Amino acid sequence: MTSIVRDIINTLHGQGDTSHSADTDMREVLEHLKKLAPRAIEDSTVPQARTQPTPADAVLSVLRARGGDTAPAALVPGISSSDRLIPGAAGELPARIYAPQQAESPLPVIVYFHGGGWVIANKEVYDASARGLAKAAHAIVVSVDYRRAPEAKFPAAWDDALASYRWVAANAGALQGDPTRLALAGESAGGNLALATAIAVRDEGLTAPRAVLAVYPVAQTGNMDTESYDDSRDALPLNKAMIGWFVDKLLERPAQKSDTRLDLINADLAGLPPVTIINAEIDPLRSDGDMLETALREAGVTVDRKLYRGVTHEFFGMSAVVATAREAMQFAGSQLRRAFHGDAASAVTAPRKAFRGALPRKSGVGQGASVGKIPALGYAAKHSFGGLKPFEFERDAARADEIEIAVLYCGVCHSDIHQVRNEWSNTVYPCVPGHEVVGRVTRIGAAVSRHAVGDIVGVGCMIDSCRHCDPCQSGDENYCEGPNSWLATYNGPMVPAAKAPNQSNMYERDNTFGGYSNVLVVSEDFALKIPPRLKPELAAPIVCAGATTYSPLKHWGVKPGDRVGIVGFGGLGDMAAKLAVAMGATVTIFTRTAEKLDEAARLGAKGVLEDDTDAFAALQSSFDFILSTVPEKHDVNPYVRLLKKDKTLCVVGALEMMSGVDNQQVAFHRRNVAGSLIGSLEDTQEVLDLCALHGIGPDIEIIDIDAINQAFKKVEDGAVRFRYVIDMASLTADGRRTTTEADAGNTDAAGTPAESSEAEPIIEGALLL
Ligand SMILES: [Zn+2]
Ligand SMILES: [Zn+2]
């Protein structure tokens, strides 16, 4: 049990009537359920229990009271359903098949098992969950009425669940489904069936599901003294006594509780596909989810668990009236879609390689109904012409694993200009640029553990990645091979939905708004720690320009004594040279500008003009590594000749078709010509730490945001040798500056207060630290 959960428990008022701690939406449903006056299940006969009003009836009651449409198709538009029989383990079973109406076939198929303690309820009662999943996961859902106890005792339901999956795997094509993209899902007792079926499928060697979704699953029945069995023992609509009643009807003998089909905690879980667990705060089964998460993790299974506050057992199907249910359904849908759109090989994962812990999203606490929108202010381009103008917009408030950042500084990268001008023909407008962000954490989601309010953090080019592909699992998120690649800090996913396989939109957005704004919300995993020694304004360009140049220097193993060439001496070349010097290399900078030769010397490097043929002749076959930072197409051949045998020239500045490479020069000396794109999270953190350690940083000029259009022009004209950094205190609704936090004396994390931009506009990073 995490301390977060313990905190939640401590906030419960009185354990006798847990509806007091339910959120407003949930409480309304519970009030309606009480009015429907269901008979206590644990005091009922089985026939009585099966005819009592259900939580789903309470949802309809709320809708009717509001005058809303209660038709299932109206509640979840765009999903059709049809009933049929499918073969079970001992005869045919009623099933309902849900399918998105406008779908490009074939779709993935989810086999879904309803709840009801293996004794009561059926696919009708859980229609909203199954129908909602079809929409949220954009998949076909097959909801199965497996046999129930006491007529069919344990393990009849498990046998039927496996038979259902077997049938779907063999007949997916006939359902317009894709037999290679299957998943298992279930709620409560059905959550147990979903996971138990995944185990059986593994053991029988059937086509593995890509993912398992277990919504408040029963993970064991042997221990009914867990924390949640205690604090939610009298909860609605599920209480401890009911579960005892269900288990009594289910089992022939109490000893069956330890059968690992039922006792999942003690089952062999190794080799299962990724599992998503959803739990409700006010639910006797909450601790089961916690224990199951631990058991799966220990077995090396990828597991994401979210615990939603202020809601009870059965909330998952209540999207029509409970905001938190909508959030949980979206989470479930995006988890399943991610699994469906990854490649089959990575769906069943080996235990993850050791990595800094960013992957995958950790389990957490959903913020429930409190997730909403926050107002934001920024500068945006509405078209490719006309420049940037003030722009008011909204961001999603921080989710459980996200942090909200007050932006202090944002660097101006050449990419910002390319993007705003649509020079890569992929700009989504409005475009709020900025991916060299440093800010102060102002709010954290309930599951955040890396950062605290008040921390100074950086955000670079990425704010998310698929987290499941091989590159993501090995810490190379910047080369994410998910269907939409990584999610850029602005301008949305690197591969937009229109160009992604099956029009995948795994991040559920087409555009993102960057750091030319007052506030940013980002997954905690994609925020970097700014070392206290590093001034925030200097750190800003490091998260892009620093990472972009450090990553190849690191990848190609630059070490003390190596001879390193840097081609181009703008913003990237400046950082590259400083980093290579700090890494102990002997550095030569190639530039076309005579005035920059002195500057090269100031950095401890040798400057060479790019048309100095004598110098080039003298440098033949002398470099261990060459990094080209020229931001446009250029001829690399003169530099290839300068490499030693087996050494590499890497291009990071240009992202276009390059002129031809003279392969004689490459082949005769087994040289390499390569490329590299930005840096991973790990690279970015390392370069920040390295800069702090060695006291290096970019040369910057701080500007107010209303000077951004002139700054773009100067960068385009090549008139600046330093990086512009926007002081975001200059961005206010009324155009008047706010006091920066640094000005206000908050020097704990920043080290020293920032200079005001009027007093000292140019900061030479290499000298000031
Ligand atoms: Zn950049
Ligand atoms: Zn990935």
mmCIF file of C-alpha atoms in Angstrom, residues 22 154 207 212 224 228 253 373 434 438 492 561 578 586 622 676 704:
data_model
loop_
_atom_site.group_PDB
_atom_site.id
_atom_site.type_symbol
_atom_site.label_atom_id
_atom_site.label_comp_id
_atom_site.label_asym_id
_atom_site.label_seq_id
_atom_site.Cartn_x
_atom_site.Cartn_y
_atom_site.Cartn_z
ATOM 1 C CA ALA A 22 -17.745 9.903 -2.828
ATOM 2 C CA PHE A 154 -16.019 -23.029 -10.065
ATOM 3 C CA THR A 207 -2.413 -16.272 -29.877
ATOM 4 C CA VAL A 212 -5.167 -7.250 -20.363
ATOM 5 C CA MET A 224 -10.491 -10.810 3.381
ATOM 6 C CA SER A 228 -9.702 -2.040 1.742
ATOM 7 C CA ARG A 253 -15.007 -26.352 -1.135
ATOM 8 C CA LYS A 373 -8.854 22.841 -17.953
ATOM 9 C CA GLY A 434 8.953 26.648 -27.632
ATOM 10 C CA VAL A 438 12.614 26.014 -17.818
ATOM 11 C CA GLY A 492 1.708 17.423 -31.693
ATOM 12 C CA GLY A 561 42.396 13.093 -25.989
ATOM 13 C CA LYS A 578 31.915 23.642 -25.222
ATOM 14 C CA THR A 586 40.922 18.505 -28.638
ATOM 15 C CA SER A 622 43.147 13.217 -38.206
ATOM 16 C CA SER A 676 21.303 11.947 -34.868
ATOM 17 C CA ASP A 704 10.846 40.131 -23.712
#
